[in-house]
Coordinates of C-alpha atoms in Angstrom, one line a residue:
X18 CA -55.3 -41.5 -89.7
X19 CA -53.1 -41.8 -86.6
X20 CA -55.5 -44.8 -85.1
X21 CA -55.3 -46.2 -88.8
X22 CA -51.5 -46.4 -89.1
X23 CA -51.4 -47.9 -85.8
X24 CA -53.4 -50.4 -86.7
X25 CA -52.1 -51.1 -89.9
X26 CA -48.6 -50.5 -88.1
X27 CA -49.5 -53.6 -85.3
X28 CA -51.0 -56.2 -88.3
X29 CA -47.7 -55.6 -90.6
X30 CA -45.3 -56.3 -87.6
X31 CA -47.4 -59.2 -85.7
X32 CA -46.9 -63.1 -85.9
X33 CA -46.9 -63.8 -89.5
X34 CA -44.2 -60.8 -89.6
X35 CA -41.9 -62.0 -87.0
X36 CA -42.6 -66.1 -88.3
X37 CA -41.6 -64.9 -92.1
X38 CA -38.5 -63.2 -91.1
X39 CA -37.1 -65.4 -88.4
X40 CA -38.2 -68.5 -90.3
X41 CA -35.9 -66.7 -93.0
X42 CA -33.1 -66.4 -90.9
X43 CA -33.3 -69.5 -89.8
X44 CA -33.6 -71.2 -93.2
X45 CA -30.6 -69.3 -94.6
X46 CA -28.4 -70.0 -92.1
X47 CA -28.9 -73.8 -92.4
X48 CA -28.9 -73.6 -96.2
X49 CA -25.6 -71.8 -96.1
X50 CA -24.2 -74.2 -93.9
X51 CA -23.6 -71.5 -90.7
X52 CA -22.1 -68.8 -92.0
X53 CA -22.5 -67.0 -88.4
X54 CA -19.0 -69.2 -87.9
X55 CA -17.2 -67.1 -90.1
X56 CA -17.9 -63.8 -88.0
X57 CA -14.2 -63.6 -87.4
X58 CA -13.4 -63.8 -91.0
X59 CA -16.2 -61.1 -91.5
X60 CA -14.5 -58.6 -89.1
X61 CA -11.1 -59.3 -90.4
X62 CA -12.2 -58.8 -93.7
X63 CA -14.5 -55.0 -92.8
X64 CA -11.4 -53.3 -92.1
X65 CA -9.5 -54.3 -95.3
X66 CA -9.3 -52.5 -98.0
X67 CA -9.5 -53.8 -101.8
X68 CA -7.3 -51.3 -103.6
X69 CA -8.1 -52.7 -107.5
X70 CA -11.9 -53.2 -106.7
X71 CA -14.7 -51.8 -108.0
X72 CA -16.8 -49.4 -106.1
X73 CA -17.2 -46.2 -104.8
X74 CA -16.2 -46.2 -101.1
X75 CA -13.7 -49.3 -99.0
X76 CA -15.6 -52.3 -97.6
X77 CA -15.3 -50.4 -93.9
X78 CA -17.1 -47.2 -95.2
X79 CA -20.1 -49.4 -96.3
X80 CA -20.1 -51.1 -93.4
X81 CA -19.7 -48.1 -91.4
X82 CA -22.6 -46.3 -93.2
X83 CA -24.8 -49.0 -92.8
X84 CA -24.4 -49.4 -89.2
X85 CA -25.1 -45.6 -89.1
X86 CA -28.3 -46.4 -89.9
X87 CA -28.8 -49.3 -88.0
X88 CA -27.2 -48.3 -84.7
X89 CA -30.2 -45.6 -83.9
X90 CA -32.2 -45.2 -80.5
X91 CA -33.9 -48.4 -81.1
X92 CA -30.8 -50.0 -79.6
X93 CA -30.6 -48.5 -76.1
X94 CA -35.0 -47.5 -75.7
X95 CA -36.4 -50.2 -78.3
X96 CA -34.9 -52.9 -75.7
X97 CA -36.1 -51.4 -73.0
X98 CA -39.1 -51.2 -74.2
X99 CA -39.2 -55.1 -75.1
X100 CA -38.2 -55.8 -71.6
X101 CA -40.8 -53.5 -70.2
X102 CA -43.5 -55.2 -72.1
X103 CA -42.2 -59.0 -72.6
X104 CA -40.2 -58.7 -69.4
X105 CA -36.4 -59.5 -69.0
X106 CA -36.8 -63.1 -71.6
X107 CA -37.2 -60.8 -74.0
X108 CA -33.8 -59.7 -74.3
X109 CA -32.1 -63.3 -75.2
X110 CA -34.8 -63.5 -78.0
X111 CA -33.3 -60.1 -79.6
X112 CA -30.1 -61.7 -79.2
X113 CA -30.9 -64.8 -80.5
X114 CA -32.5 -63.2 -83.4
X115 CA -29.4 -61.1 -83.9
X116 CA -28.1 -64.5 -84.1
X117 CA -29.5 -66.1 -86.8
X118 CA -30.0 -62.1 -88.5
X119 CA -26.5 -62.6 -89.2
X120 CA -27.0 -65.3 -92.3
X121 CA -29.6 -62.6 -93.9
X122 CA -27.4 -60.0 -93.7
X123 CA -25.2 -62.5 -95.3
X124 CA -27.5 -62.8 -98.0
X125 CA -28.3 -59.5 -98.3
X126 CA -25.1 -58.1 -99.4
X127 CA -24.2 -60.8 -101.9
X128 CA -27.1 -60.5 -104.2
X129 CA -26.4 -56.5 -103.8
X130 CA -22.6 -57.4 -105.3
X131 CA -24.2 -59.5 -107.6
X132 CA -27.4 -57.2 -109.4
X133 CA -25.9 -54.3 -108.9
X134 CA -25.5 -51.8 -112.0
X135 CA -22.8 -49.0 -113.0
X136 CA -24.5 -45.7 -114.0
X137 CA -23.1 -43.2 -116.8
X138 CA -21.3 -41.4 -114.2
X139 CA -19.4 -45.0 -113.2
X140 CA -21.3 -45.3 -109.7
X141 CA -22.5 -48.0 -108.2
X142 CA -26.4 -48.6 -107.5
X143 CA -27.8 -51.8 -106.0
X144 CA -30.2 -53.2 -103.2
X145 CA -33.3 -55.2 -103.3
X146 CA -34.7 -53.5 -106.2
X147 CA -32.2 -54.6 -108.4
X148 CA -32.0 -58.2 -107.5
X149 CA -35.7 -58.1 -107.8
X150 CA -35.5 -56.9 -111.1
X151 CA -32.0 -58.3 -112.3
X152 CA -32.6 -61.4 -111.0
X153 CA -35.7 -61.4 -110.8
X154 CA -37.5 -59.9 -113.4
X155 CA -40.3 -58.9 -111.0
X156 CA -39.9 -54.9 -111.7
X157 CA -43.2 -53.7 -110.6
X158 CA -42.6 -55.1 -106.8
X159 CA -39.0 -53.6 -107.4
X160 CA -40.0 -50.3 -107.5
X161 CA -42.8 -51.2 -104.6
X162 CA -40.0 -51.2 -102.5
X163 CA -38.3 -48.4 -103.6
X164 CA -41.3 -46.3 -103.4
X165 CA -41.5 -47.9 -99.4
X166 CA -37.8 -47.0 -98.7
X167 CA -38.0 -43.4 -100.3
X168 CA -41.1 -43.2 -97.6
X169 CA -39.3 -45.1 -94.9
X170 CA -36.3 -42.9 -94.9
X171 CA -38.4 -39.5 -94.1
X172 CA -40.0 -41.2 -91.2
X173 CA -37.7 -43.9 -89.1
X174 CA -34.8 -42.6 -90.8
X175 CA -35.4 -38.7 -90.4
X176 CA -37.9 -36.6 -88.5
X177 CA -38.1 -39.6 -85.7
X178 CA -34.5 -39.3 -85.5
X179 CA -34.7 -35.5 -85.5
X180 CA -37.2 -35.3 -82.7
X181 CA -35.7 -37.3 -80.7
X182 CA -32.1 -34.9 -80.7
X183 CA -34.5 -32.1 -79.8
X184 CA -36.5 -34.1 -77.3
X185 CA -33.1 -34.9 -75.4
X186 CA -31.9 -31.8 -75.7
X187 CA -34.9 -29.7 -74.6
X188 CA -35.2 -31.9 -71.9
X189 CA -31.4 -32.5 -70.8
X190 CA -29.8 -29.3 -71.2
X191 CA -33.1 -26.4 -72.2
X192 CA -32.3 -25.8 -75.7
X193 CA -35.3 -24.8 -77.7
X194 CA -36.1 -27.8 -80.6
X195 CA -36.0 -24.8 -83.4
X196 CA -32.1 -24.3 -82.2
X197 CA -31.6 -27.9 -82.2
X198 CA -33.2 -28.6 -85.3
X199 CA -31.4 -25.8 -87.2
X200 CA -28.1 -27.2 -86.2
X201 CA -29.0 -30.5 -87.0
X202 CA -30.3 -29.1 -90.4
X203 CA -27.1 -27.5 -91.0
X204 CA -24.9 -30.3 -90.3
X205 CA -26.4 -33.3 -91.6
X206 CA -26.7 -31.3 -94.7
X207 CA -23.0 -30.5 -95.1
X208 CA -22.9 -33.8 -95.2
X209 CA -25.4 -35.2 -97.2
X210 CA -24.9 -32.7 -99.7
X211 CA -21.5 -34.2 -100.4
X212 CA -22.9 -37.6 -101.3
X213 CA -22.1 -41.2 -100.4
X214 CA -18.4 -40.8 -100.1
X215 CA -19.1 -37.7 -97.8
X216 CA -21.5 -39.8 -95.6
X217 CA -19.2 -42.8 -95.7
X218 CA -16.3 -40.9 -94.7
X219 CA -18.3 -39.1 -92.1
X220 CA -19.8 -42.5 -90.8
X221 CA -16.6 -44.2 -90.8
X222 CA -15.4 -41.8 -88.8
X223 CA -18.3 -41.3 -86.0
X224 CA -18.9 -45.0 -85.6
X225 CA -16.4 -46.4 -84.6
X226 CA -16.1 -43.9 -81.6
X227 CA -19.3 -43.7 -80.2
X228 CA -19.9 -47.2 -80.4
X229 CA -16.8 -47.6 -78.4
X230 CA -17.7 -44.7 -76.5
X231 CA -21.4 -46.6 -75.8
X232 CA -19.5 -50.1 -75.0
X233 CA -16.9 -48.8 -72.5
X234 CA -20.2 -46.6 -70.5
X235 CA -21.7 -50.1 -70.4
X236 CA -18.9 -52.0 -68.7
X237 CA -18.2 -49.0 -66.6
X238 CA -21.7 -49.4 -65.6
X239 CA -21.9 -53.2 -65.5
X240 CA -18.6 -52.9 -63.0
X241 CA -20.6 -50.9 -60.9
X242 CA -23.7 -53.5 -60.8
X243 CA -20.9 -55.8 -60.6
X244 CA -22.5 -58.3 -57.7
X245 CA -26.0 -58.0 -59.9
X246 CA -24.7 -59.0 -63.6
X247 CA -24.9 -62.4 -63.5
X248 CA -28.0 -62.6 -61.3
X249 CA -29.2 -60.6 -64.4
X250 CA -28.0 -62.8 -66.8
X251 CA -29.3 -66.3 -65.3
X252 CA -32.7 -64.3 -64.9
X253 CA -32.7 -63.3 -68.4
X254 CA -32.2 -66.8 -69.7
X255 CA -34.2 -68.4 -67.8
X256 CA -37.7 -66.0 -67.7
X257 CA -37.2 -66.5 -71.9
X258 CA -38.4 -70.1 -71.2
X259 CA -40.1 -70.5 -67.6
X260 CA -41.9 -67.0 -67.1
X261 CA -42.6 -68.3 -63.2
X262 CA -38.7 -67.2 -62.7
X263 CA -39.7 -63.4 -62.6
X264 CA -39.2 -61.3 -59.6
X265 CA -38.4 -58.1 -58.1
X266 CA -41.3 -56.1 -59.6
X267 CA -41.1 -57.4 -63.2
X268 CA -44.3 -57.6 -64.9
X269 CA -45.6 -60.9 -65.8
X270 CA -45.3 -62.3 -68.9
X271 CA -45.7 -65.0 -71.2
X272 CA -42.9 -67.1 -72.6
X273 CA -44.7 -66.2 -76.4
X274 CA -44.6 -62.7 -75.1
X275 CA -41.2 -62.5 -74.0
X276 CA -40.6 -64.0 -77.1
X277 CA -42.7 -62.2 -79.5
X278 CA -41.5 -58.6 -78.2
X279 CA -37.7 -59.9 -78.2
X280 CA -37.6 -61.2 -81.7
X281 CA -39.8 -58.0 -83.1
X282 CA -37.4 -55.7 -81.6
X283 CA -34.0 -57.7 -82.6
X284 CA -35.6 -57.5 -85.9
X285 CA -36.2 -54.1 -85.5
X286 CA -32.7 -52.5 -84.6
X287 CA -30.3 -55.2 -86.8
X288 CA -32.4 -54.7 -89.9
X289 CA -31.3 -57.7 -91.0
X290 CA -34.5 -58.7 -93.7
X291 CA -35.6 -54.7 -94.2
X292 CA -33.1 -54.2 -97.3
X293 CA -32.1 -51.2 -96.3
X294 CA -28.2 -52.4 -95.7
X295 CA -27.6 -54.2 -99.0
X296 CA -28.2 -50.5 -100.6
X297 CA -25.1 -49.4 -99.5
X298 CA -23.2 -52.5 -99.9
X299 CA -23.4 -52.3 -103.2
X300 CA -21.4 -49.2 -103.1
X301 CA -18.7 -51.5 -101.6
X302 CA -15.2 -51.9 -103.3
X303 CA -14.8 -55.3 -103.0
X304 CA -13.3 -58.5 -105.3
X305 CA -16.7 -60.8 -105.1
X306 CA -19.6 -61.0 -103.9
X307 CA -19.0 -62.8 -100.7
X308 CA -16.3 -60.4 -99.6
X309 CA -19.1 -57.6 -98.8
X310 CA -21.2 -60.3 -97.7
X311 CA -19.7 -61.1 -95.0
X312 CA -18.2 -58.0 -94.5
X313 CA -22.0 -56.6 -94.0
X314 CA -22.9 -59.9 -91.7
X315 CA -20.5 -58.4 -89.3
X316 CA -22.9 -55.2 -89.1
X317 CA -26.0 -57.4 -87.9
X318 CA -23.3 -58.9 -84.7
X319 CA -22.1 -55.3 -83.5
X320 CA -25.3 -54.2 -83.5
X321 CA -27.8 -57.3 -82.0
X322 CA -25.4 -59.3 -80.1
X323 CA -23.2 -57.0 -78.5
X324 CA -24.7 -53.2 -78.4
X325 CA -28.5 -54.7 -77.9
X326 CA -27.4 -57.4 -75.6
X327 CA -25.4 -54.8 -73.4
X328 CA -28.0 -52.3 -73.2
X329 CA -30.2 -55.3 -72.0
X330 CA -28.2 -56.4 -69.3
X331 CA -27.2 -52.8 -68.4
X332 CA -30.8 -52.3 -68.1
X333 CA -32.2 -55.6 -66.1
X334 CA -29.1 -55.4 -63.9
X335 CA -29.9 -52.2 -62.9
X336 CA -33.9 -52.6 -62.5
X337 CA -32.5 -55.5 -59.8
X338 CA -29.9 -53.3 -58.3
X339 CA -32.7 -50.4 -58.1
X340 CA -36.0 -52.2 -57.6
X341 CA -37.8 -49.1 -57.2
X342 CA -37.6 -48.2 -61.0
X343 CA -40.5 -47.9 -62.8
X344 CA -40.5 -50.3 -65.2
X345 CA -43.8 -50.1 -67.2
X346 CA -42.5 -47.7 -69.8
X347 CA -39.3 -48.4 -72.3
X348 CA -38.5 -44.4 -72.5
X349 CA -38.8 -44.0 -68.7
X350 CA -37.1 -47.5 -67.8
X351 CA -33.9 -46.5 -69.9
X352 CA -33.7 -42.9 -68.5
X353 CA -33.8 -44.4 -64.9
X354 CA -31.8 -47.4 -65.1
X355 CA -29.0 -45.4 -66.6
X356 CA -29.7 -42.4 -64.1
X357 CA -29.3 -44.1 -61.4
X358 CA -25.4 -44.6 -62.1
X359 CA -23.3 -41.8 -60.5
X360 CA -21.4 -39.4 -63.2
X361 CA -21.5 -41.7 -66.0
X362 CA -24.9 -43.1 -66.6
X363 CA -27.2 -39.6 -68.0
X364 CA -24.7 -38.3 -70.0
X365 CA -23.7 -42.0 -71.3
X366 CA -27.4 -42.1 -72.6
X367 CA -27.8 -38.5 -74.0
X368 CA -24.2 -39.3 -75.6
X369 CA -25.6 -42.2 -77.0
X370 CA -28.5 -41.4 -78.1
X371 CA -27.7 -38.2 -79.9
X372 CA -24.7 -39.9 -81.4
X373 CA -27.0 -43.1 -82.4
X374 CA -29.8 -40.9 -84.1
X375 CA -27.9 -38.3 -85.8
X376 CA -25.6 -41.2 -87.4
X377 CA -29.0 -42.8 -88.3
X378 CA -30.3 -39.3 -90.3
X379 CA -26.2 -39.8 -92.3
X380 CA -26.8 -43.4 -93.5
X381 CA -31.0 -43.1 -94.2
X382 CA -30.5 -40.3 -96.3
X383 CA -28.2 -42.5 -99.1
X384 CA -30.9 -45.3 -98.8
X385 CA -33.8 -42.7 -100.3
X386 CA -31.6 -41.2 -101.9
X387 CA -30.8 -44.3 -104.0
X388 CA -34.6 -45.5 -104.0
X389 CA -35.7 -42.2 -105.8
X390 CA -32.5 -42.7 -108.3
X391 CA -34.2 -45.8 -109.4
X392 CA -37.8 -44.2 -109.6
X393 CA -36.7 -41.2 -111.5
X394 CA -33.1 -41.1 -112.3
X395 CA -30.1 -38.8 -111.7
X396 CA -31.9 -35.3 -112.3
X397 CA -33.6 -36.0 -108.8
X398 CA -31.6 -36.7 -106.1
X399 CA -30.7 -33.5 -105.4
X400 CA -34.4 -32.6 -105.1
X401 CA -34.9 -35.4 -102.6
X402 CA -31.2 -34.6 -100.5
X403 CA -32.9 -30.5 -100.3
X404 CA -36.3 -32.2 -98.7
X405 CA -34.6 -34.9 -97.1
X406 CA -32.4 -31.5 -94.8
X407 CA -35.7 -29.4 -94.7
X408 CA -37.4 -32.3 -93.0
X409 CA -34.6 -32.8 -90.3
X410 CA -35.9 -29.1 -89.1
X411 CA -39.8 -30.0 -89.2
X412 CA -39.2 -33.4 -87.4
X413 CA -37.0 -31.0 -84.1
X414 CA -40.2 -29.6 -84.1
X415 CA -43.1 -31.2 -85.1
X416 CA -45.5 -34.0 -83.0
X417 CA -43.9 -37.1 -84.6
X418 CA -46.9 -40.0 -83.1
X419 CA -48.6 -40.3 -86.5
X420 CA -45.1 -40.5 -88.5
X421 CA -43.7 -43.6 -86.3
X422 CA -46.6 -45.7 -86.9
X423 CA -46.7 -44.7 -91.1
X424 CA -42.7 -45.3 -90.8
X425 CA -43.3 -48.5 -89.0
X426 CA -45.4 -49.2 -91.9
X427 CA -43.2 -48.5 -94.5
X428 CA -40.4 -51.0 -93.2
X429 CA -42.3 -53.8 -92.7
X430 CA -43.6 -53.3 -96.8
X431 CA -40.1 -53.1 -97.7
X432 CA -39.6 -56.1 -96.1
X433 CA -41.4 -58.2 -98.0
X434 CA -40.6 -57.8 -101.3
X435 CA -36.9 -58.5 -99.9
X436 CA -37.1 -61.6 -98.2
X437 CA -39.4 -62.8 -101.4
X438 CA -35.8 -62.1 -102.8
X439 CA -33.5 -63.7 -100.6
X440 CA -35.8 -67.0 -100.9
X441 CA -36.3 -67.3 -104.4
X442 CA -32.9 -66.1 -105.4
X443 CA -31.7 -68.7 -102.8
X444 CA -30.0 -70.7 -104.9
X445 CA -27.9 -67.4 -106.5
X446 CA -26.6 -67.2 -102.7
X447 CA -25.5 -70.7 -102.3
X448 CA -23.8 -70.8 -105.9
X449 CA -22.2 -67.6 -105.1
X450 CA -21.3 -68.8 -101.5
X451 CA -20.0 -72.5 -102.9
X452 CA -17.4 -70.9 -105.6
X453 CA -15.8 -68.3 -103.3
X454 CA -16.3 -69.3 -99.7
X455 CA -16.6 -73.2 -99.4
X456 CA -14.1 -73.6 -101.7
X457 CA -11.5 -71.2 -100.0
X458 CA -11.4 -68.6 -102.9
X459 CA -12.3 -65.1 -101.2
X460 CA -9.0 -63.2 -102.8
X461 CA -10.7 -64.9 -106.3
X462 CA -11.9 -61.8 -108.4
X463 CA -15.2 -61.7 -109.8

């Protein structure tokens, strides 16, 4: 089954993967005329509040919750795993993917505004499987990709998360993984248990810090490779295009490895394409529907252009400053390169990285959540929040190489039915985008 998923796992996220959602980033952001210009306006806007809106939690706990889920340890070992296999190049590809991600995320969030529905209760549910079927009319693909996030969110969004707490912590300070995962148990599920506004207020609150907390390690450690940060950067830009400029005991590559590795893992760690994001979006109080847009645009740029493309040059400047780091595995490559910085740099990582993945657990457990809302109503999400905790415990302690290749799976199948939305509901987004942005009208209720 493993050898199975792995395959299936390496089909779903090759070429025509990475060519269908690039070439969708790419086509959005010309047909909405650049919206990546407006990132300013988007950051503004995410810590605003819209008192008389509609929604459950402010534009900032949306935002916050979704980057929860985002931010994970795909941002500090995924890119060192696409430099250890595409070589340095590969990190200005995840960056320029994060790029153009921005005009998805764009996307995304405005058609969940736009489809999303008010239960009994007065909520507010949305996400892909309401514009498909909203706007759509294609239910049975809808609830496709409900059934894939209700599956996703156990595997990337769970026990992966859960082993790697336990792995750290085992390894970095000798606590068993049935201590760490009961802990973990218990205080995700104080959390969860609480609902959306508990995780949003909880994620509003931890984000913010340890991101900051992440960035400032970075600099600190980019000031002490000071003299190799910019011999970093010029190599990184130019080994994306002219392989030939690789030194100092990188691996040789290929500029369509470099770029395929880049681009897979940008795509990867923003999100930006999956659906997952616009779920809680739609939560969002906000006026319009291009308010949360870009409110939720601004998630794909903290996470892919700044965290992502630190980490990267953290990572390659440090691999020059050190050339005796091994760099033929991600895992290993990221636990040296940050080792090798006096004080800050192992407890910078296990910071991060228990920080990153417990956050991840918080905002994954509203997206299945919400999926099995829309498969079988109400009477079950407390069901799924009891199995969603129980499985934090089995992932501390379970061997998790089967689960990442099904959960690998299961997020390039939601994938699909999503950007089938974004393209054929393209003209929803530019109508949308034409009365409220072109037109200077974001303060415009809906």
């Amino acid at each position: 089954m493993n050898i199975f998923f792995e395959q299936l796992s390496t089909f779903l996220w090759g070429w025509p993967m990475v060519i269908l959602l690039l070439g969708t980033h790419i086509f959005l952001t010309i047909r909405l005329r650049v919206p990546q210009l407006r990132i300013f306006t988007a950051i503004k806007l995410s810590v605003k509040r819209d008192h008389n809106a509609t929604g459950d939690v402010s534009q900032f706990g949306a935002l916050a919750t979704a980057l929860a889920a985002t931010i994970g340890t795909g941002n500090i070992i995924g890119v060192a795993t696409a430099i250890a296999l595409g070589g340095p190049g590969a990190v200005l590809w995840c960056w320029l993917t994060g790029v153009f991600g921005i005009s998805t995320k764009y996307a995304e969030g405005l058609l969940a505004i736009k489809y999303r529905q008010q239960t009994s209760e007065g909520k507010m549910c949305g996400g892909p499987m309401y514009a498909l079927e909203h706007g759509l009319g294609w239910k049975t693909l809808a609830r496709l990709f409900a059934i894939f996030t209700a599956c996703a969110a156990f595997g990337i969004g769970n026990t992966v998360q859960a082993n790697a707490i336990a792995t750290i912590t085992e390894t970095t300070y000798g606590i068993s993984p049935y201590i760490t995962g009961a802990i973990v148990c218990f205080l995700a599920g104080a959390v969860v248990l609480g609902g959306v506004k508990s995780i949003a207020r909880v994620c509003a609150a931890l984000v913010p810090f340890m991101a900051l907390f992440y960035i400032i390690g970075c600099l600190y450690i980019l000031t002490i490779n000071a003299e190799y940060v910019w011999p970093a950067i010029k190599l990184i830009c130019e080994s994306a295009f002219n392989p030939s400029a690789l030194g100092g005991g990188f691996v040789g590559t290929t500029v369509m490895t470099a770029a395929r590795y880049g681009i897979a893992r940008g795509l990867f760690s923003n999100e930006s394409g999956l659906g997952s994001a616009p779920i809680v979006a739609a939560a969002a109080q906000t006026r319009n529907p291009v308010r949360q847009a870009l409110v939720s645009s601004s998630g794909t740029f903290w996470d892919t252009v700044v965290i992502c493309a630190l980490t990267g040059i953290v990572i390659v400047s440090s691999i020059i400053h050190y050339p005796d780091i091994n760099i033929t595995d991600g895992a290993a490559l990221t636990k040296l390169a940050f080792g090798k910085i006096p004080y800050v740099g192992a407890p910078l990582l296990s910071f991060g990285l228990l920080t990153f993945a417990f956050s991840t657990i918080l905002g994954w457990s509203y997206y299945g959540e919400r999926a099995m809302e829309y498969l079988k109503g109400k009477r079950w999400t407390i069901g799924y929040r009891v199995a969603y905790i129980t499985a934090i415990f089995i992932g501390s302690i379970a061997n998790l190489g089967i689960v990442w290749n099904i959960a690998d799976c299961m997020n390039a199948l939601m994938a699909i039915p999503n950007l089938l939305s974004l393209i054929f509901l393209n003209g929803i987004i530019v109508h949308e985008t034409r009365k409220y942005l072109w037109r200077n009208r974001l303060d415009s209720e809906m």
